[in-house]
Amino acid sequence: MTNPPLFPGLVLGIETSCDETSAAIVEGRHVRSNIISSQAGLHEKWGGVVPEAAARAHVEAILPVIEEALDAANARLDEIAAIAVTNRPGLVGALSVGLTAGKALAYARGVPLVGVHHLEGHLLSILAVVDGFRADVEFPHLALIVSGGHTEIILVDEGLQYTVIGQTIDDAAGEAFDKSARLLGLGYPGGRAIEVAARGGDSARYPLPRALLDDPYNFSFSGLKTAVLRLVEREGERLDVADAAASVQEAITGILAAKSLAAAEITECRTVTLVGGVAANAALRARLEDGCYRRGLQFVCPPVALCTDNAAMIALAGSCRLALGQRDTWELDASSLADLAHP
Ligand code: KG4
Ligand code: ZN
């Protein structure tokens, strides 16, 4: 089967789970606008997201971002047929800002409201039709979801049920990038900084560990962090940052690609998708694409703007949930934890 059904009419998506304030409007699979206001500059000085500061910045940004999304989509608020908002998992204070805005707008306009699991948003970002991107993805398929908080290999079936095939037992892949970047003095957020620093670097210069673990589909990145720390201490001034960044990128992307491809084989999936913030990494995209090509598998990865946190993916996931008949009440809560097996 190909794509799940979507809600007819314009859906406004709202995302405030971490440090991006985003609003988007989708019509079916078409992304009519996707506005993202990043707080990265705000949190840079602390080297990570400060929850209280994030929530306050969302309060300032949320209404202008929603207005901008309406303008960019050439739509009026009274044309919005439903509202989808991330309510889990994430920073509760940050989530509450988007959730409150979503509830207020849905109540005022008398349209349905649906709470969206952030990871389901990432997983369904592949449904988007935007800027020349359009993929007809087979269901069930295998997804590698890699973000700042998650690293999971997930089987996605046509009824939007999710089975976790493998996951990290400690740090997420994005965290491994961010922590390594900090140790290499490359700043925050670290994933993009490592990718840029790695250009022209020799990825074989500093061999770094790739924990294979007993379980063939689980990941562990805490040993990598320790190895990078030791490397920095050992090399001191001599450290070639480009080579070190390339070596870190090689270690992380190598293990991610190898285990995902092994999981595709065992689950007999013909399609592999790559989603989440770390999917913005060109080396990872190229590596997984090449591995899929060699095995005759379809490879799908959305454009970069839909990999890192954004509301278009939330609107798309919400649209699928609405089409399945899901509606939430004003009791809908924000939550820091959520089980993807029961989104
Ligand atoms: O999905 P996302 O935007 O937020 C979460 O849901 O966590 O993912 C953020 C993560 C961060 O750890 C960031 O360093 C990483 O994605 N990231 C990257 C790149 N761009 C963002 N990692 C590697 N290469 C990139 N180009
Ligand atoms: Zn995310």
Coordinates of C-alpha atoms and ligand atoms in Angstrom, one line a residue:
M1 CA 0.0 0.0 0.0
T2 CA 1.1 3.6 -0.5
N3 CA 0.1 6.6 1.5
P4 CA -2.4 6.7 4.4
P5 CA -5.5 8.8 3.9
L6 CA -5.3 12.5 4.8
F7 CA -7.9 15.0 6.2
P8 CA -9.6 17.1 3.5
G9 CA -9.1 20.9 4.0
L10 CA -6.4 23.1 5.3
V11 CA -4.6 21.9 8.5
L12 CA -2.6 24.3 10.7
G13 CA 0.3 22.6 12.4
I14 CA 2.0 24.0 15.5
E15 CA 5.3 22.7 16.9
T16 CA 7.0 24.0 20.1
S17 CA 8.5 20.9 21.7
C18 CA 12.1 22.1 22.0
D19 CA 13.9 25.2 20.6
E20 CA 12.1 25.8 17.4
T21 CA 8.8 27.7 17.2
S22 CA 7.1 26.6 14.0
A23 CA 3.7 26.9 12.3
A24 CA 2.7 25.4 9.0
I25 CA -0.2 24.9 6.7
V26 CA -0.8 21.8 4.7
E27 CA -3.5 20.9 2.2
G28 CA -3.5 17.1 1.8
R29 CA 0.1 16.3 1.3
H30 CA 1.0 19.7 0.0
V31 CA 3.0 22.0 2.3
R32 CA 1.6 25.5 1.6
S33 CA 3.9 27.1 4.2
N34 CA 6.3 26.0 6.9
I35 CA 7.7 28.8 9.1
I36 CA 10.4 28.0 11.6
S37 CA 11.8 30.5 14.1
S38 CA 14.9 29.0 15.7
Q39 CA 16.1 29.8 19.2
A40 CA 19.6 28.3 18.6
G41 CA 21.2 31.8 19.0
L42 CA 19.5 32.2 22.4
H43 CA 20.7 28.8 23.8
E44 CA 24.2 28.9 22.2
K45 CA 25.7 30.8 25.1
W46 CA 24.6 28.0 27.5
G47 CA 25.7 25.2 25.1
G48 CA 22.3 23.6 25.3
V49 CA 18.5 24.3 25.5
V50 CA 17.5 26.0 28.8
P51 CA 13.8 24.9 29.2
E52 CA 12.6 28.1 31.0
A53 CA 14.2 30.4 28.4
A54 CA 12.8 28.2 25.6
A55 CA 9.2 28.5 26.9
R56 CA 9.5 32.3 27.2
A57 CA 10.9 32.6 23.7
H58 CA 8.0 30.5 22.3
V59 CA 5.5 32.8 24.0
E60 CA 7.0 35.8 22.1
A61 CA 7.3 34.0 18.8
I62 CA 4.1 31.9 18.6
L63 CA 1.5 34.4 17.3
P64 CA 3.8 36.1 14.7
V65 CA 4.9 32.7 13.5
I66 CA 1.3 31.5 13.0
E67 CA 0.5 34.8 11.2
E68 CA 3.5 34.4 9.0
A69 CA 2.4 30.8 8.2
L70 CA -1.0 32.0 7.2
D71 CA 0.4 34.8 5.0
A72 CA 2.9 32.6 3.3
A73 CA 0.2 30.1 2.5
N74 CA -2.0 32.9 1.3
A75 CA -4.7 31.6 3.7
R76 CA -7.0 33.2 6.2
L77 CA -7.6 31.9 9.7
D78 CA -11.3 31.2 8.8
E79 CA -10.2 28.8 6.1
I80 CA -8.4 26.5 8.5
A81 CA -10.4 23.3 8.9
A82 CA -8.4 21.7 11.7
I83 CA -5.5 22.3 14.1
A84 CA -2.7 19.8 14.8
V85 CA -0.3 20.5 17.7
T86 CA 2.7 18.7 19.2
N87 CA 1.7 17.7 22.7
R88 CA 4.3 15.0 23.4
P89 CA 7.1 14.3 24.1
G90 CA 9.2 17.4 24.8
L91 CA 9.9 20.1 27.3
V92 CA 6.5 20.6 29.1
G93 CA 6.8 24.4 29.4
A94 CA 7.7 24.7 25.7
L95 CA 5.0 22.3 24.6
S96 CA 2.4 24.1 26.7
V97 CA 2.9 27.3 24.7
G98 CA 2.0 25.7 21.3
L99 CA -0.7 23.6 22.9
T100 CA -2.4 26.6 24.5
A101 CA -2.3 28.5 21.2
G102 CA -3.7 25.5 19.3
K103 CA -6.5 25.0 21.8
A104 CA -7.4 28.7 21.8
L105 CA -7.5 28.9 18.0
A106 CA -9.5 25.7 17.6
Y107 CA -12.0 26.8 20.3
A108 CA -12.4 30.2 18.7
R109 CA -12.8 28.9 15.2
G110 CA -14.9 25.8 16.2
V111 CA -12.6 23.4 14.4
P112 CA -11.2 20.0 15.5
L113 CA -8.0 19.8 17.5
V114 CA -5.6 16.9 17.4
G115 CA -2.5 16.3 19.6
V116 CA 0.5 14.9 17.7
H117 CA 3.3 12.7 18.9
H118 CA 6.5 14.6 17.9
L119 CA 8.2 11.4 16.6
E120 CA 5.1 10.5 14.6
G121 CA 5.6 13.9 13.0
H122 CA 9.2 13.0 12.0
L123 CA 8.1 9.6 10.7
L124 CA 5.4 11.0 8.5
S125 CA 7.4 14.0 7.2
I126 CA 8.1 11.7 4.2
L127 CA 4.4 12.3 3.1
A128 CA 5.2 15.9 2.3
V129 CA 4.9 17.3 -1.2
V130 CA 7.1 20.4 -1.2
D131 CA 9.8 22.2 -3.3
G132 CA 10.1 19.4 -5.9
F133 CA 10.0 16.6 -3.2
R134 CA 7.4 14.0 -3.6
A135 CA 7.9 10.3 -2.6
D136 CA 5.5 7.5 -2.9
V137 CA 6.5 5.5 0.0
E138 CA 5.5 1.9 0.5
F139 CA 3.9 0.8 3.7
P140 CA 5.0 -1.0 5.7
H141 CA 8.5 0.5 5.6
L142 CA 11.5 0.8 7.8
A143 CA 12.4 4.2 9.3
L144 CA 15.6 5.4 10.8
I145 CA 14.7 8.3 13.1
V146 CA 17.6 10.2 14.4
S147 CA 17.3 13.4 16.4
G148 CA 18.6 15.2 19.4
G149 CA 16.6 12.9 21.8
H150 CA 16.0 9.8 19.7
T151 CA 17.7 7.1 17.7
E152 CA 15.4 4.4 16.7
I153 CA 14.8 1.9 13.9
I154 CA 11.0 1.6 13.5
L155 CA 8.7 -0.5 11.4
V156 CA 5.9 1.8 10.2
D157 CA 2.8 -0.1 9.0
E158 CA -0.2 1.1 6.9
G159 CA -2.5 1.5 10.0
L160 CA 0.2 3.9 11.5
Q161 CA 1.2 1.4 14.1
Y162 CA 4.9 1.5 15.1
T163 CA 7.2 -1.3 16.1
V164 CA 10.6 -0.4 17.5
I165 CA 13.2 -2.8 16.0
G166 CA 16.2 -1.1 17.6
Q167 CA 17.1 1.9 19.7
T168 CA 19.9 3.6 21.5
I169 CA 20.7 2.3 25.0
D170 CA 22.3 5.6 26.0
D171 CA 22.9 8.8 24.0
A172 CA 20.9 9.7 20.9
A173 CA 22.8 10.2 17.6
G174 CA 22.1 13.9 17.7
E175 CA 23.4 14.1 21.3
A176 CA 26.6 12.3 20.2
F177 CA 27.1 14.9 17.5
D178 CA 26.3 17.7 20.0
K179 CA 28.6 16.4 22.7
S180 CA 31.5 15.7 20.3
A181 CA 31.1 19.1 18.8
R182 CA 31.4 20.7 22.3
L183 CA 34.5 18.7 23.1
L184 CA 36.0 19.8 19.7
G185 CA 35.2 23.4 20.5
L186 CA 32.7 23.6 17.6
G187 CA 29.8 25.2 19.5
Y188 CA 26.0 24.4 19.5
P189 CA 24.1 23.0 17.9
G190 CA 26.8 20.5 17.1
G191 CA 25.5 18.3 14.3
R192 CA 25.7 21.0 11.6
A193 CA 28.9 22.4 13.0
I194 CA 30.6 18.9 12.8
E195 CA 29.3 18.5 9.2
V196 CA 30.8 21.8 8.2
A197 CA 34.1 21.3 10.0
A198 CA 34.4 17.8 8.5
R199 CA 34.5 19.1 5.0
G200 CA 38.0 18.2 3.6
G201 CA 38.8 16.3 6.8
D202 CA 40.3 12.8 6.7
S203 CA 37.8 10.5 8.3
A204 CA 40.3 7.7 8.7
R205 CA 42.8 9.9 10.7
Y206 CA 41.4 9.2 14.2
P207 CA 39.8 5.8 14.4
L208 CA 36.9 5.9 16.9
P209 CA 34.9 3.1 18.5
R210 CA 31.6 1.8 17.0
A211 CA 29.8 -0.1 19.7
L212 CA 28.3 -3.2 18.0
L213 CA 26.5 -4.5 21.1
D214 CA 25.0 -8.0 21.4
D215 CA 21.7 -6.8 19.9
P216 CA 22.3 -6.2 16.2
Y217 CA 19.8 -3.3 16.0
N218 CA 20.5 -1.4 19.1
F219 CA 22.9 1.5 19.4
S220 CA 25.3 2.9 22.0
F221 CA 27.1 6.3 21.6
S222 CA 28.4 6.9 25.1
G223 CA 31.7 5.2 24.4
L224 CA 32.2 7.5 21.4
K225 CA 31.9 10.6 23.6
T226 CA 34.5 9.2 26.0
A227 CA 36.8 8.4 23.1
V228 CA 36.5 11.9 21.7
L229 CA 37.3 13.3 25.1
R230 CA 40.5 11.1 25.3
L231 CA 41.5 12.1 21.8
V232 CA 41.2 15.8 22.6
E233 CA 43.2 15.3 25.8
R234 CA 45.9 13.2 24.1
E235 CA 46.3 15.4 21.0
G236 CA 46.0 18.8 22.7
E237 CA 47.2 21.6 20.4
R238 CA 48.1 19.1 17.7
L239 CA 44.5 18.0 17.1
D240 CA 43.4 18.5 13.6
V241 CA 39.8 19.6 14.1
A242 CA 38.7 18.9 10.5
D243 CA 40.1 15.3 10.7
A244 CA 38.5 14.8 14.1
A245 CA 35.1 16.1 13.0
A246 CA 35.3 13.8 9.9
S247 CA 36.2 10.9 12.1
V248 CA 33.3 11.5 14.5
Q249 CA 30.9 11.8 11.5
E250 CA 32.3 8.6 10.0
A251 CA 31.8 6.7 13.3
I252 CA 28.2 7.9 13.8
T253 CA 27.0 7.6 10.3
G254 CA 28.7 4.3 9.7
I255 CA 26.9 2.5 12.5
L256 CA 23.6 4.1 11.8
A257 CA 23.6 3.1 8.2
A258 CA 25.0 -0.5 8.8
K259 CA 22.3 -1.3 11.4
S260 CA 19.4 0.2 9.5
L261 CA 20.4 -1.8 6.4
A262 CA 20.7 -5.0 8.5
A263 CA 17.2 -4.3 10.0
A264 CA 15.7 -3.7 6.5
E265 CA 17.0 -7.1 5.5
I266 CA 15.6 -8.9 8.5
T267 CA 12.2 -7.2 8.2
E268 CA 12.1 -7.7 4.5
C269 CA 11.2 -4.0 4.0
R270 CA 11.7 -2.7 0.4
T271 CA 11.8 1.0 1.5
V272 CA 14.0 2.7 4.1
T273 CA 13.3 6.3 5.2
L274 CA 15.6 8.6 7.1
V275 CA 14.0 11.3 9.3
G276 CA 14.7 13.6 12.2
G277 CA 17.3 16.4 12.7
V278 CA 20.4 14.2 12.1
A279 CA 18.9 13.3 8.7
A280 CA 20.0 16.7 7.6
N281 CA 23.5 15.3 7.6
A282 CA 24.6 14.9 4.0
A283 CA 27.1 12.2 4.8
L284 CA 24.5 10.1 6.5
R285 CA 22.0 10.7 3.6
A286 CA 24.6 9.7 1.0
R287 CA 25.7 6.6 2.9
L288 CA 22.2 5.2 3.5
E289 CA 21.2 6.1 0.0
D290 CA 24.2 4.2 -1.4
G291 CA 23.5 1.2 0.8
C292 CA 19.9 1.1 -0.3
Y293 CA 20.8 1.5 -3.9
R294 CA 23.2 -1.5 -3.7
R295 CA 20.4 -3.6 -2.2
G296 CA 17.7 -2.5 -4.6
L297 CA 15.8 -0.7 -1.9
Q298 CA 13.9 2.5 -2.2
F299 CA 15.4 5.3 -0.1
V300 CA 13.5 8.3 1.0
C301 CA 14.7 11.3 3.0
P302 CA 12.7 14.6 3.1
P303 CA 14.3 18.0 2.3
V304 CA 16.5 19.4 5.2
A305 CA 13.8 21.9 6.3
L306 CA 11.5 18.9 7.0
C307 CA 14.2 16.9 8.9
T308 CA 15.0 19.3 11.7
D309 CA 12.0 20.3 13.9
N310 CA 9.2 21.9 11.9
A311 CA 5.4 22.2 12.0
A312 CA 4.7 20.8 8.5
M313 CA 5.4 17.3 9.7
I314 CA 3.1 17.9 12.7
A315 CA 0.3 19.1 10.3
L316 CA 0.8 16.0 8.1
A317 CA 0.8 13.6 11.0
G318 CA -2.2 15.4 12.5
S319 CA -4.0 15.2 9.1
C320 CA -3.5 11.4 9.1
R321 CA -4.8 11.1 12.7
L322 CA -7.8 13.3 11.8
A323 CA -8.5 11.1 8.8
L324 CA -8.5 8.1 11.1
G325 CA -11.2 9.8 13.1
Q326 CA -9.1 11.1 16.0
R327 CA -10.2 14.3 17.8
D328 CA -8.9 15.6 21.1
T329 CA -10.7 17.6 23.7
W330 CA -9.7 20.7 25.7
E331 CA -8.4 18.3 28.3
L332 CA -5.4 17.5 26.0
D333 CA -2.2 17.7 28.1
A334 CA 1.5 18.3 27.4
S335 CA 3.8 15.4 28.3
S336 CA 7.5 15.0 28.5
L337 CA 7.3 11.3 27.9
A338 CA 5.4 9.2 25.4
D339 CA 5.4 5.7 24.1
L340 CA 5.7 5.6 20.3
A341 CA 4.1 2.2 20.2
H342 CA 0.9 3.9 21.4
P343 CA 1.0 7.3 19.7
Ligands
KG4_1 O1 14.8 16.6 15.2 P1 15.6 17.7 15.8 O2 15.6 19.0 15.1 O3 15.1 18.0 17.3 C1 14.8 16.9 18.1 O4 13.6 16.4 18.0 O5 15.7 16.5 18.9 O6 17.1 17.2 15.9 C2 18.1 18.0 16.5 C3 19.4 17.3 16.4 C4 20.6 18.0 17.1 O7 21.2 17.1 17.9 C5 21.4 18.5 16.0 O8 22.8 18.6 16.3 C6 21.2 17.4 14.9 O9 19.8 17.2 15.0 N1 21.5 17.9 13.6 C7 22.5 17.4 12.8 C8 22.5 18.2 11.6 N2 21.6 19.2 11.7 C9 20.9 19.0 12.9 N3 23.3 16.4 13.0 C10 24.2 16.1 12.0 N4 24.3 16.8 10.9 C11 23.5 17.9 10.6 N5 23.7 18.6 9.5
ZN2 ZN 12.5 16.5 16.5

